[in-house]
Coordinates of C-alpha atoms and ligand atoms in Angstrom, one line a residue:
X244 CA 37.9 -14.5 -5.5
X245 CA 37.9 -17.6 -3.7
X246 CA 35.5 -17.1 -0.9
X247 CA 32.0 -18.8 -1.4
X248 CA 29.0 -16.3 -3.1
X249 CA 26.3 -15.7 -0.8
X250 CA 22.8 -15.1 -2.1
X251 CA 21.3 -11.5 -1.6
X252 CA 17.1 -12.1 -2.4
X253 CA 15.1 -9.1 -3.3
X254 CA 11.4 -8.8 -2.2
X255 CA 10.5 -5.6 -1.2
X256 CA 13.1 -3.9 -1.1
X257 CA 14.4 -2.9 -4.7
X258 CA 16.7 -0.2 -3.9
X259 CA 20.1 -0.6 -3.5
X260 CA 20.8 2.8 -1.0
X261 CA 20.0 1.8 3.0
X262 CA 18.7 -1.5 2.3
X263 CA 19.6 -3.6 5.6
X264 CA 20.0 -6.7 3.9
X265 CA 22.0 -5.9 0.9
X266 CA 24.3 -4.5 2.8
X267 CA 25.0 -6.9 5.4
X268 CA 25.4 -9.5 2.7
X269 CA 28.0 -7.0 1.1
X270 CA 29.8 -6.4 4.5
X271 CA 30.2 -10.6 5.1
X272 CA 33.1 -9.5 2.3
X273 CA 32.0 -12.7 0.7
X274 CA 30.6 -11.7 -3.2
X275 CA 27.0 -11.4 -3.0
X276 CA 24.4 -12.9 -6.4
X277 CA 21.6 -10.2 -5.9
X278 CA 18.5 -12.5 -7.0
X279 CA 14.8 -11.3 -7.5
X280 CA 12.2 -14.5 -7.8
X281 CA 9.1 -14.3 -9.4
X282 CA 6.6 -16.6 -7.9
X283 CA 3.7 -18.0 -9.9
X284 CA 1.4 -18.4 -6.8
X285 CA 1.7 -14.3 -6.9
X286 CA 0.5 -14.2 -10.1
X287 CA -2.0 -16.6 -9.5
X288 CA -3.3 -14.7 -6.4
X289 CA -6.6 -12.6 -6.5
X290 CA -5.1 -10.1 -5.4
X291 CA -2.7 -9.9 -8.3
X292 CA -2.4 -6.8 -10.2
X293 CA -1.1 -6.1 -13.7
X294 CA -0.7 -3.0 -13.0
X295 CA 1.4 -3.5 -9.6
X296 CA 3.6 -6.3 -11.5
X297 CA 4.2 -4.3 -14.6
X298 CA 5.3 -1.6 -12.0
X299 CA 7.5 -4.1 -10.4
X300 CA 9.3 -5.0 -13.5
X301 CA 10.0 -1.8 -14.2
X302 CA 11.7 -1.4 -10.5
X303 CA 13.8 -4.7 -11.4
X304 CA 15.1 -3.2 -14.9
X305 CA 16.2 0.3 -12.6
X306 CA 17.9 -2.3 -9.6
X307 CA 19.6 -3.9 -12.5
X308 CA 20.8 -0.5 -14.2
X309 CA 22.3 0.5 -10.8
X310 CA 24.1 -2.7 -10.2
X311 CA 25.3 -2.2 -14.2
X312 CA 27.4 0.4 -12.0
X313 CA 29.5 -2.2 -10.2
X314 CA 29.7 -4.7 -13.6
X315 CA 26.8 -7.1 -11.8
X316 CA 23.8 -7.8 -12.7
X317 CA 20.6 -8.9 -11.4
X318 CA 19.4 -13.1 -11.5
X319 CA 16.2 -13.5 -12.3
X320 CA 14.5 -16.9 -11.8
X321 CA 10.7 -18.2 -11.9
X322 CA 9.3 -20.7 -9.9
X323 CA 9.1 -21.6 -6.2
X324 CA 11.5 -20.0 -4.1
X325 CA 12.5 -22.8 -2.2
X326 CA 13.1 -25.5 -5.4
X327 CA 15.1 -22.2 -6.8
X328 CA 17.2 -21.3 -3.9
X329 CA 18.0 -25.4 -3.5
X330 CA 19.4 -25.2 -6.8
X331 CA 21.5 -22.0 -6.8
X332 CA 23.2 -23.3 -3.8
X333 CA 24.2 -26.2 -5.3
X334 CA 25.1 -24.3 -8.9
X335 CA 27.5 -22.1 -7.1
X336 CA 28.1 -23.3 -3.9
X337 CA 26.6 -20.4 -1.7
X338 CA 27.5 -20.3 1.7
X339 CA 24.8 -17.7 2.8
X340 CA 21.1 -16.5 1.9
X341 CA 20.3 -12.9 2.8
X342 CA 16.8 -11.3 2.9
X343 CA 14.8 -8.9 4.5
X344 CA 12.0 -9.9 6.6
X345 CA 8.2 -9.4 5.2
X346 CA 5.7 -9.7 7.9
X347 CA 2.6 -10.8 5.8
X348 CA 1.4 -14.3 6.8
X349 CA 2.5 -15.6 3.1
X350 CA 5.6 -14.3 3.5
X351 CA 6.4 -15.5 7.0
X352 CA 5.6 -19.2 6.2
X353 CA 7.3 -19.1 3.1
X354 CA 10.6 -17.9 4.9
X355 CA 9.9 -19.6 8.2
X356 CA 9.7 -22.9 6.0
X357 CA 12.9 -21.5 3.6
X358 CA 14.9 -21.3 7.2
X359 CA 14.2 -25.1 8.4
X360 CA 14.7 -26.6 4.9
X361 CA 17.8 -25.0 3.3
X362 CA 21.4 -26.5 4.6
X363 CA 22.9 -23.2 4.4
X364 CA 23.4 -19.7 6.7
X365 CA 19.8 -17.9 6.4
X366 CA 20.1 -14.5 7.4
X367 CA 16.9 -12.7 7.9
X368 CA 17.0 -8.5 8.9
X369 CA 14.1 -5.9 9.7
X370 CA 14.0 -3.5 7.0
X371 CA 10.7 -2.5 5.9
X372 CA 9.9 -1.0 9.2
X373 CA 11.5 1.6 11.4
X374 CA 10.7 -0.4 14.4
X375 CA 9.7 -3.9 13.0
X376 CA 6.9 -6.1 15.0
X377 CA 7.5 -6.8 18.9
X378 CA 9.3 -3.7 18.8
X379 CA 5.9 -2.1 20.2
X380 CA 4.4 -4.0 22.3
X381 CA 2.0 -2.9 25.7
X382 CA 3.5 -3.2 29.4
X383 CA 1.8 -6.8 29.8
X384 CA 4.0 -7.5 26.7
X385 CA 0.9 -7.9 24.5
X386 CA 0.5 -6.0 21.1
X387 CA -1.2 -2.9 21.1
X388 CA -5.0 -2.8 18.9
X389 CA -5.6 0.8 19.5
X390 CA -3.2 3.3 17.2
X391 CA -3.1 6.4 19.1
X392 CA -1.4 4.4 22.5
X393 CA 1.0 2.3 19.8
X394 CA 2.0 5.7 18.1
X395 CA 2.8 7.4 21.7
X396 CA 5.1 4.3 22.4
X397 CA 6.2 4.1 18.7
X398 CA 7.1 7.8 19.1
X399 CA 9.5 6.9 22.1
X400 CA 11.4 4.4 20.5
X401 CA 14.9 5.4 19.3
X402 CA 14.6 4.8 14.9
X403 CA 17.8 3.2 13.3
X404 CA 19.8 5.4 11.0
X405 CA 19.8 4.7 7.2
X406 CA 22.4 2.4 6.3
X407 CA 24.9 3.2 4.0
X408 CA 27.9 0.4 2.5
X409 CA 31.0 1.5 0.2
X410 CA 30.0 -1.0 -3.0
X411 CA 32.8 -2.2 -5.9
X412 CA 32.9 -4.8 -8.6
X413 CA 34.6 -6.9 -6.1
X414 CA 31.3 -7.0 -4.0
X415 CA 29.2 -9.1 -6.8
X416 CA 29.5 -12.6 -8.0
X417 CA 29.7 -13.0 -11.8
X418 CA 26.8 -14.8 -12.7
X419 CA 27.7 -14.7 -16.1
X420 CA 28.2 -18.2 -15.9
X421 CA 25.0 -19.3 -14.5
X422 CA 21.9 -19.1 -16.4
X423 CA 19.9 -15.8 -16.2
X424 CA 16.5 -15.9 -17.5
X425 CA 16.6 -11.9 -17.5
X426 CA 13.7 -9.8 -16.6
X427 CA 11.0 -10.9 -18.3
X428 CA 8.8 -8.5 -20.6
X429 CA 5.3 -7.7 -20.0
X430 CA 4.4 -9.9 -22.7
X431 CA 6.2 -12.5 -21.5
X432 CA 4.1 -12.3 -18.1
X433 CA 0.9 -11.5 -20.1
X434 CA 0.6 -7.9 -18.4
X435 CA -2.5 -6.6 -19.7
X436 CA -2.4 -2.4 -18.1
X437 CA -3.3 0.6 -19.5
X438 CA -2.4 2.3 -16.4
X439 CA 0.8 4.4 -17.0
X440 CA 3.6 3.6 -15.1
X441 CA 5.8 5.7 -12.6
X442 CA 9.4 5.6 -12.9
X443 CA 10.2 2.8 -11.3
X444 CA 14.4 4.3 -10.4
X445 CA 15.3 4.4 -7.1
X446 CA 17.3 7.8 -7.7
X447 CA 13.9 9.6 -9.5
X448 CA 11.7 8.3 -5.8
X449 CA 14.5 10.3 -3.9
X450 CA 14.1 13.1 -5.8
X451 CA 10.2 12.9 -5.5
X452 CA 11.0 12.6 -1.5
X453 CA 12.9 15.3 -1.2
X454 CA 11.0 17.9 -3.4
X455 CA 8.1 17.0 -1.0
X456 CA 10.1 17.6 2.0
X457 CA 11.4 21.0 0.5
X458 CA 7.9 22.5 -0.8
X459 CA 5.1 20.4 0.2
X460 CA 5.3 19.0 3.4
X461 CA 4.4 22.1 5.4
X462 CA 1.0 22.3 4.3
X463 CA 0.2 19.0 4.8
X464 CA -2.3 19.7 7.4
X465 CA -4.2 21.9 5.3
X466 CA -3.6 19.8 1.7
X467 CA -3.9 16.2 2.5
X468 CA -7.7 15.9 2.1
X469 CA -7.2 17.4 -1.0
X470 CA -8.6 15.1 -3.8
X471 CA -5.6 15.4 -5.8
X472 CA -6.7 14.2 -9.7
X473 CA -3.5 13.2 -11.0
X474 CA -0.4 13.0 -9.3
X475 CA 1.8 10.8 -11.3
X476 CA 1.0 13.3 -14.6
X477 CA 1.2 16.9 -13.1
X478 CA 4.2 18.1 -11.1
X479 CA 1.9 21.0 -9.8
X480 CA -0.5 18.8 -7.8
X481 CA -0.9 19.8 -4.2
X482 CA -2.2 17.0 -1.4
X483 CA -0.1 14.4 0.2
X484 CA 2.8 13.1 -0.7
X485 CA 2.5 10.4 -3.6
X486 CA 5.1 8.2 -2.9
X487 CA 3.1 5.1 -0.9
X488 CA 4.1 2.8 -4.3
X489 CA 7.4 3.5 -3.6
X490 CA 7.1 2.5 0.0
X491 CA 5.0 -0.9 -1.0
X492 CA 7.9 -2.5 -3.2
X493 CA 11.2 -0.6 -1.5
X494 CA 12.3 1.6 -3.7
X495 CA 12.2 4.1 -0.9
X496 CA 12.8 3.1 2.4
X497 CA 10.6 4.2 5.7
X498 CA 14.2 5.4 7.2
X499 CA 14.9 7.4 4.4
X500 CA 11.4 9.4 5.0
X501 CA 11.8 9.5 8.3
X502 CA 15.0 11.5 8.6
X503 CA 14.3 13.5 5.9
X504 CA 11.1 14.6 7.5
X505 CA 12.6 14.9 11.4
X506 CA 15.8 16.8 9.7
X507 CA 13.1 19.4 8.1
X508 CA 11.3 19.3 11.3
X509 CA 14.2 20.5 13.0
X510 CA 15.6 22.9 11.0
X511 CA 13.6 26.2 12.5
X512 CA 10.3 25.3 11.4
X513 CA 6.7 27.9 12.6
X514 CA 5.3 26.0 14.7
X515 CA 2.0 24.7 12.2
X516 CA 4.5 23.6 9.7
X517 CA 6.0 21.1 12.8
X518 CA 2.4 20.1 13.3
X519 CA 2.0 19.4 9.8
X520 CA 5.6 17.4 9.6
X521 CA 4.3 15.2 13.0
X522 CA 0.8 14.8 11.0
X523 CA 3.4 13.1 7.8
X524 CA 5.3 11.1 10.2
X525 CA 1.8 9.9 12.0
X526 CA 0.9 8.7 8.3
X527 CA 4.2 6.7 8.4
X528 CA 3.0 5.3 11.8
X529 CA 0.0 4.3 10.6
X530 CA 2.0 2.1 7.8
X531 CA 3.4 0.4 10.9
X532 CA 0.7 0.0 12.6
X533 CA -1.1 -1.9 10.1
X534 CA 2.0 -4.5 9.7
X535 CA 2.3 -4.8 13.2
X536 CA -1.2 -6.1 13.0
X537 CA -1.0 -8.2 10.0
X538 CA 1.9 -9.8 11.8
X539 CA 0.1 -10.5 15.3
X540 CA -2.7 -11.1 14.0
X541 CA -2.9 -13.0 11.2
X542 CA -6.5 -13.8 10.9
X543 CA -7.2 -10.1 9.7
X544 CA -5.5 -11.5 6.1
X545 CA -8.9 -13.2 5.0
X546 CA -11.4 -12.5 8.4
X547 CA -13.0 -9.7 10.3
X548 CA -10.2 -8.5 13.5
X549 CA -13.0 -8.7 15.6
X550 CA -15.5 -11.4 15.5
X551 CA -18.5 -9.3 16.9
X552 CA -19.4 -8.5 13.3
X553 CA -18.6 -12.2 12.0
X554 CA -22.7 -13.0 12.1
X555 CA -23.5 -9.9 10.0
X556 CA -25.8 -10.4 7.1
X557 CA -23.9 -8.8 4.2
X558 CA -25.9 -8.5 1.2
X559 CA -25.2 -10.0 -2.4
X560 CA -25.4 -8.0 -4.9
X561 CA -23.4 -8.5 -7.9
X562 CA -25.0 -5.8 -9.8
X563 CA -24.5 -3.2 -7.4
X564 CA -21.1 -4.3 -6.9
X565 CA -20.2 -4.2 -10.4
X566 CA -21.6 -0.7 -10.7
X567 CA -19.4 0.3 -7.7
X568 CA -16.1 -0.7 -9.4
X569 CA -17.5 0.6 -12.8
X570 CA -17.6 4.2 -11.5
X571 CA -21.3 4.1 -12.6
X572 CA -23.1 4.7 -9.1
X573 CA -25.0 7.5 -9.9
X574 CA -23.0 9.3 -6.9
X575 CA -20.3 11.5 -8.8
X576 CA -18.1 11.4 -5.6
X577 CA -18.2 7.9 -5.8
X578 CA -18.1 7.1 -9.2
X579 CA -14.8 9.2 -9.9
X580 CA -12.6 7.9 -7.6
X581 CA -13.3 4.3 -8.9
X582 CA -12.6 5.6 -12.5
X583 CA -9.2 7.0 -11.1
X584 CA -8.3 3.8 -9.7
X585 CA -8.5 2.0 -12.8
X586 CA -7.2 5.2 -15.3
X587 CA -4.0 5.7 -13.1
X588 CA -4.3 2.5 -10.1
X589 CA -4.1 5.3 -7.4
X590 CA -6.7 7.1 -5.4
X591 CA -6.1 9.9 -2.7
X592 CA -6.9 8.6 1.1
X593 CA -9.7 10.8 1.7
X594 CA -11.8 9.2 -1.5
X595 CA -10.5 6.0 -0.2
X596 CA -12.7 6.4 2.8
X597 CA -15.2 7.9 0.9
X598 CA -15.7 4.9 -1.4
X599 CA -15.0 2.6 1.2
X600 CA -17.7 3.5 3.4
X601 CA -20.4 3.4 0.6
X602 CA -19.1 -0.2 -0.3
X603 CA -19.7 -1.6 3.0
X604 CA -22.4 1.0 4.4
X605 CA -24.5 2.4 1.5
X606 CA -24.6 -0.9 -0.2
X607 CA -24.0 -3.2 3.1
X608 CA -21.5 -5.5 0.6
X609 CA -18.2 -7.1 2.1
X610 CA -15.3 -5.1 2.5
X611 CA -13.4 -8.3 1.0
X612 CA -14.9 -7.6 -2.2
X613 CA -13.3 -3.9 -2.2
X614 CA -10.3 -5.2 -0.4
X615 CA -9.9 -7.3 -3.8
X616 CA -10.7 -4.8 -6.4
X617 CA -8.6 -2.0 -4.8
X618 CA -5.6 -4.6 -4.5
X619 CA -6.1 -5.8 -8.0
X620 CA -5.6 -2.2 -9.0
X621 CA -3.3 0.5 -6.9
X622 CA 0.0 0.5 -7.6
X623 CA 0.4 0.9 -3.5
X624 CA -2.0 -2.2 -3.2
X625 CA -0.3 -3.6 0.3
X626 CA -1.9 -6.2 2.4
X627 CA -1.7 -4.4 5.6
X628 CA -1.9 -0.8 4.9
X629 CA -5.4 -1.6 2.3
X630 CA -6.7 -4.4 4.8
X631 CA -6.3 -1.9 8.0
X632 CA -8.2 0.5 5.7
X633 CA -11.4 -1.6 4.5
X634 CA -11.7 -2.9 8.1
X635 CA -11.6 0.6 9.3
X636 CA -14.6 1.8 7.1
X637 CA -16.5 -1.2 7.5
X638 CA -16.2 -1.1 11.3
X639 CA -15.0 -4.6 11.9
X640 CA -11.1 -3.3 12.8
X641 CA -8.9 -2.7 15.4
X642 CA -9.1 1.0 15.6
X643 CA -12.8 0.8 13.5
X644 CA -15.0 3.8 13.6
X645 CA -18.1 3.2 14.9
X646 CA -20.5 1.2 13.2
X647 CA -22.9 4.0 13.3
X648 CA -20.6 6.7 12.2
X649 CA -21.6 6.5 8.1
X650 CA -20.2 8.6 5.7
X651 CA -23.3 10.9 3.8
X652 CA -21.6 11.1 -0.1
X653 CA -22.9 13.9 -0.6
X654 CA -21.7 16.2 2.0
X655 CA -18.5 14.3 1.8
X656 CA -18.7 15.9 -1.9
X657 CA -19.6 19.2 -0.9
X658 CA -16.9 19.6 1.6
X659 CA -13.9 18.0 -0.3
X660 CA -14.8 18.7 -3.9
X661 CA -16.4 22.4 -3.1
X662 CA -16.5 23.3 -6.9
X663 CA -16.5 19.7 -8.5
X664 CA -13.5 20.1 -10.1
X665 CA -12.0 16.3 -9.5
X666 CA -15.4 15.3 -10.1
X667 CA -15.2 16.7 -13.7
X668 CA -12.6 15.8 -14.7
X669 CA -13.3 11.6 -13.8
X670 CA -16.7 12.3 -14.9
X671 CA -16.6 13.8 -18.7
X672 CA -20.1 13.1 -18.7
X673 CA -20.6 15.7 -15.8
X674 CA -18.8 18.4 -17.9
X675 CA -21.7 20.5 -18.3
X676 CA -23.3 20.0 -15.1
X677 CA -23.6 23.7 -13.2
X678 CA -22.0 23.6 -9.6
X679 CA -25.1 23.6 -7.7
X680 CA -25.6 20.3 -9.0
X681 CA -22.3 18.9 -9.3
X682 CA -22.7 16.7 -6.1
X683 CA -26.7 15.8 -7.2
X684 CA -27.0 15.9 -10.5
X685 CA -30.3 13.8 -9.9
X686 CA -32.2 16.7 -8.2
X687 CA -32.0 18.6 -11.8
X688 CA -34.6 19.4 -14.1
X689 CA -33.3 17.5 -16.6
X690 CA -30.2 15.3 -15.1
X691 CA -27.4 14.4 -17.9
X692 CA -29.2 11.2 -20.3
X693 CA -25.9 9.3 -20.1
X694 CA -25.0 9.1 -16.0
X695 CA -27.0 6.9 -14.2
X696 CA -29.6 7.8 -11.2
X697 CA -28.0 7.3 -7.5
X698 CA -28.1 3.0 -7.4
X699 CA -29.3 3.2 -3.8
X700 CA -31.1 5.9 -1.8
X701 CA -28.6 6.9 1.0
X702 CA -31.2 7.6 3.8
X703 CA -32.7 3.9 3.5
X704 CA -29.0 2.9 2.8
X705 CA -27.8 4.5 6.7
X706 CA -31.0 2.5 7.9
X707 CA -30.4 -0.7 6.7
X708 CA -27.0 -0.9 7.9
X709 CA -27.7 0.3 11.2
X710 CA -30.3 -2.5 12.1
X711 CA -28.1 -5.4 10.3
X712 CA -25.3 -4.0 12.3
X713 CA -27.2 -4.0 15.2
X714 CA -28.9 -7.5 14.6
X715 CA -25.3 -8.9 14.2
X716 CA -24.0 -7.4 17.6
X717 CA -26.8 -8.9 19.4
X718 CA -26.0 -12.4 18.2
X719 CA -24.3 -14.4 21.2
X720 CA -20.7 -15.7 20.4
X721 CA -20.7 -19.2 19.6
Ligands
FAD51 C1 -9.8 1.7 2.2 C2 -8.3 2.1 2.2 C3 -7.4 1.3 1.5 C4 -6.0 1.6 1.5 N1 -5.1 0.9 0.8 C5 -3.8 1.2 0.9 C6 -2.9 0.3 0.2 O1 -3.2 -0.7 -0.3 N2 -1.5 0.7 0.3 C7 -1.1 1.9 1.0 O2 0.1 2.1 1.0 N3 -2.0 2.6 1.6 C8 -3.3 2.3 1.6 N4 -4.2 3.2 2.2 C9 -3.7 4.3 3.0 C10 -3.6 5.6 2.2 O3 -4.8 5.9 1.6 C11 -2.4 5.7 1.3 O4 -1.3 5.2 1.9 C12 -2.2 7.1 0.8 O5 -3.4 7.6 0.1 C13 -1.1 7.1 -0.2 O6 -0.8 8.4 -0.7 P1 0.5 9.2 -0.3 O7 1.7 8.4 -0.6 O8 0.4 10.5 -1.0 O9 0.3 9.3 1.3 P2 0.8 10.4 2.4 O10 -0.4 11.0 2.9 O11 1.8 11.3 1.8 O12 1.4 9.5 3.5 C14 2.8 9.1 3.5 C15 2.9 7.6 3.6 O13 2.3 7.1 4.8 C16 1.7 5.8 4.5 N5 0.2 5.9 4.8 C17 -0.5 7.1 4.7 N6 -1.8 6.8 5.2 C18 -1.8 5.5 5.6 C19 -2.8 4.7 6.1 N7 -4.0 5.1 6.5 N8 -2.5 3.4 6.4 C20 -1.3 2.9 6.1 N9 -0.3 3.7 5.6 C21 -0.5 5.0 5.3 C22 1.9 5.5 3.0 O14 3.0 4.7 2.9 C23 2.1 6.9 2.4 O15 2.9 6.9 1.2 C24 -5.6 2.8 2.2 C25 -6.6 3.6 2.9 C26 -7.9 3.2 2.9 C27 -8.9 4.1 3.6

């Protein structure tokens, strides 16, 4: 082939099915070098998780496998991405560099910076999103805060197709001849996990997408507060749908989900199993949402959205914190979904709340400390979908809930964990406990020796944070 390679870079989008970029870089007809870099400022990040990068590695050994189809193979490289794109080029004289967009505020320097500095055709494409930012915007052409007016207008828009390319042989460059570090090994990246890791293939999250849409989906109304214990273990868990890791590094797409569920929804549904499909596709939104305000507003990334609550007195206390992430609260509905999160680095949305909530209300500590830990540990960590989340429960979001709307633990306990099953099993030290006291173990006779009293009282707790929050409201703007 005499035509000049062009570069196809992988992000977050490891999948090789209806991946926008990809394919346009296959349909220039010039033969494309699919390239995944690892950065070392990731790993250097403290947000970094070992859990999220042995995951990632695993999703770069399946992209390979399928490109193994076509005799290519997948180039792996280290360093900065702009020193190792400069030096591709010149190795094999690309003509072209291929990606899809990424709209945290790292990721649109880095590429904003990659597009004025490289001497070749940069080609960027909107494939993490169904409608990607700007695409919703308000009348006055400002972007919407509120979720429920940007998911009416989201809801209008007309959602691209998945995209779907004939691939050969003749497609890749042979990079044989160039040097291929290979995927590196866990070792080699000093992964330290002991959280087991899904299948990473892109054909085994299809199958997981559409066995949802088939059996699951049409409960989802009634199922998705359902604190699922382990997903990733136990085919015959009911809740939600378990695939957000798949959505955070690409290995599904949001098109693919989206058809799959609008196809179901059509196809003579009763009318609470439509309500249930819209309530799955709403979730979806709210994935977009969050971007779309990651990208607009940048200054969510490391600050509160709204500055009203920028003079609030947040307490320090490392103790407590450390208890929190511990799973050693003295709350059981507390202290098991923390345990969760680091036995399998997933946690269903409902505890995330949960949790959340007592972070920043019970124990009035910054929701950039549970920002931190949850992103250090879920396999889903994303920016935008876990930043949207901890400003939600803390009350400092767009689309907050009140400040004085505080979750009580225990009767989120009681409602959501009626017989303490999930609780049990996080919480071997509850075994015995009898289900009146499941929720308070504290309030028995004789409480178990080895689980610690409740770390705060939740009455004082609800108190505290009303008057700080009020006290910070009251502060004039500077
Ligand atoms: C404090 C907090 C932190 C969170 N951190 C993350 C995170 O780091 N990554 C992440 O993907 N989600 C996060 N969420 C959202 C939500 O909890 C997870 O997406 C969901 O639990 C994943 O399980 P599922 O795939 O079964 O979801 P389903 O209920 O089946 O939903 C389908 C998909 O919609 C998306 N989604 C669902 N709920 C939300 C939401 N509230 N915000 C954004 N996207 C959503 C996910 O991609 C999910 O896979 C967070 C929520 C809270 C309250």
């Amino acid at each position: 082939m005499s035509q000049p390679p062009v570069i196809f870079w992988f992000r977050r989008d490891l999948r090789l099915d209806d991946n926008t970029g990809l394919h346009e870089a296959i349909k220039s007809g010039h033969p494309v070098i699919p390239l995944y870099i690892i950065d070392p400022r990731i790993r250097q990040s403290d947000r970094y998780s070992h859990a999220r990068m042995a995951f990632l590695l695993d999703s770069m050994e399946a992209v390979n496998q399928r490109l193994s189809d076509y005799n290519a193979h997948l180039l792996v490289r280290h360093g900065n991405p702009h020193s190792i794109l400069s030096e591709l080029i010149q190795q094999t004289n690309a003509s072209g560099l291929y990606f899809n967009a990424d709209y945290t505020p790292f990721a649109v320097k880095r590429d904003e910076t990659l597009q004025d500095n490289l001497s070749i055709d940069v080609r960027s494409f909107d494939d993490a999103l169904l409608i990607p930012p700007g695409g919703v915007m308000k009348d006055d052409g400002t972007p919407y805060v509120v979720y429920t007016p940007f998911k009416k207008r989201w809801n209008d828009k007309i959602k691209p197709a998945t995209s779907t390319v004939e691939m050969s042989s003749d497609n890749f460059y042979n990079i044989s001849e160039i040097e291929n570090v290979g995927i590196p090994s866990r070792e080699q990246l000093e992964i330290q996990t002991n959280i087991p890791i899904p299948s990473a293939k892109e054909t085994y999250a299809q199958s997981k997408l559409t066995h949802y849409i088939k059996s699951a989906i049409n409960a989802y109304d009634t199922d998705r507060n359902h604190l699922t214990i382990d997903p990733f273990n136990d085919d015959r868990q009911t809740g939600s749908s378990f695939l957000s890791h798949y959505f955070r590094l690409g290995i599904l797409s949001p098109r693919q989900a989206y058809w799959a569920a609008r196809d179901k929804y059509g196809n003579n549904q009763s009318e609470s199993a439509q309500q249930s499909i819209a309530t799955w596709v709403s979730e979806l939104t709210w994935r977009e949402f969050y971007m779309h305000i990651m990208y607009h507003f940048p200054h969510v990334d490391r600050n509160n959205f709204r500055d009203t609550y920028d003079a609030l007195k947040w307490r320090s206390a490392p103790e407590e914190l450390q208890a929190w992430k511990d799973g050693l609260t003295g709350y059981p509905i507390i202290d098991a979904p923390m345990r969760q999160l680091r036995a399998i680095g997933w946690m269903p949305n409902r505890a995330r709340m949960i949790v959340a909530s007592f972070l920043t209300k019970d124990l009035l500590i910054h929701w950039q400390e549970g920002e931190r830990h949850f992103m250090q540990y879920l396999l889903d960590g994303d920016p935008a979908a876990n930043n949207g989340g901890w400003q939600w429960a803390a009350g400092t979001g767009t689309d907050a809930q009140p400040y004085f709307r505080i979750f009580n633990p225990t009767s989120q306990s009681k409602k959501f964990d009626k017989d303490g099953d999930y609780i049990r099993h996080w919480i071997p030290e509850l075994n015995n406990v009898p289900k009146k006291y499941i929720h308070e173990p504290w309030k028995m006779d004789a409480p178990p020796t080895n689980y610690p009293a409740p770390i705060v009282d939740h009455k004082f707790a609800r108190k505290r944070t009303l008057e700080a929050f009020k006290a910070a409201r009251e502060v004039e703007p500077a």
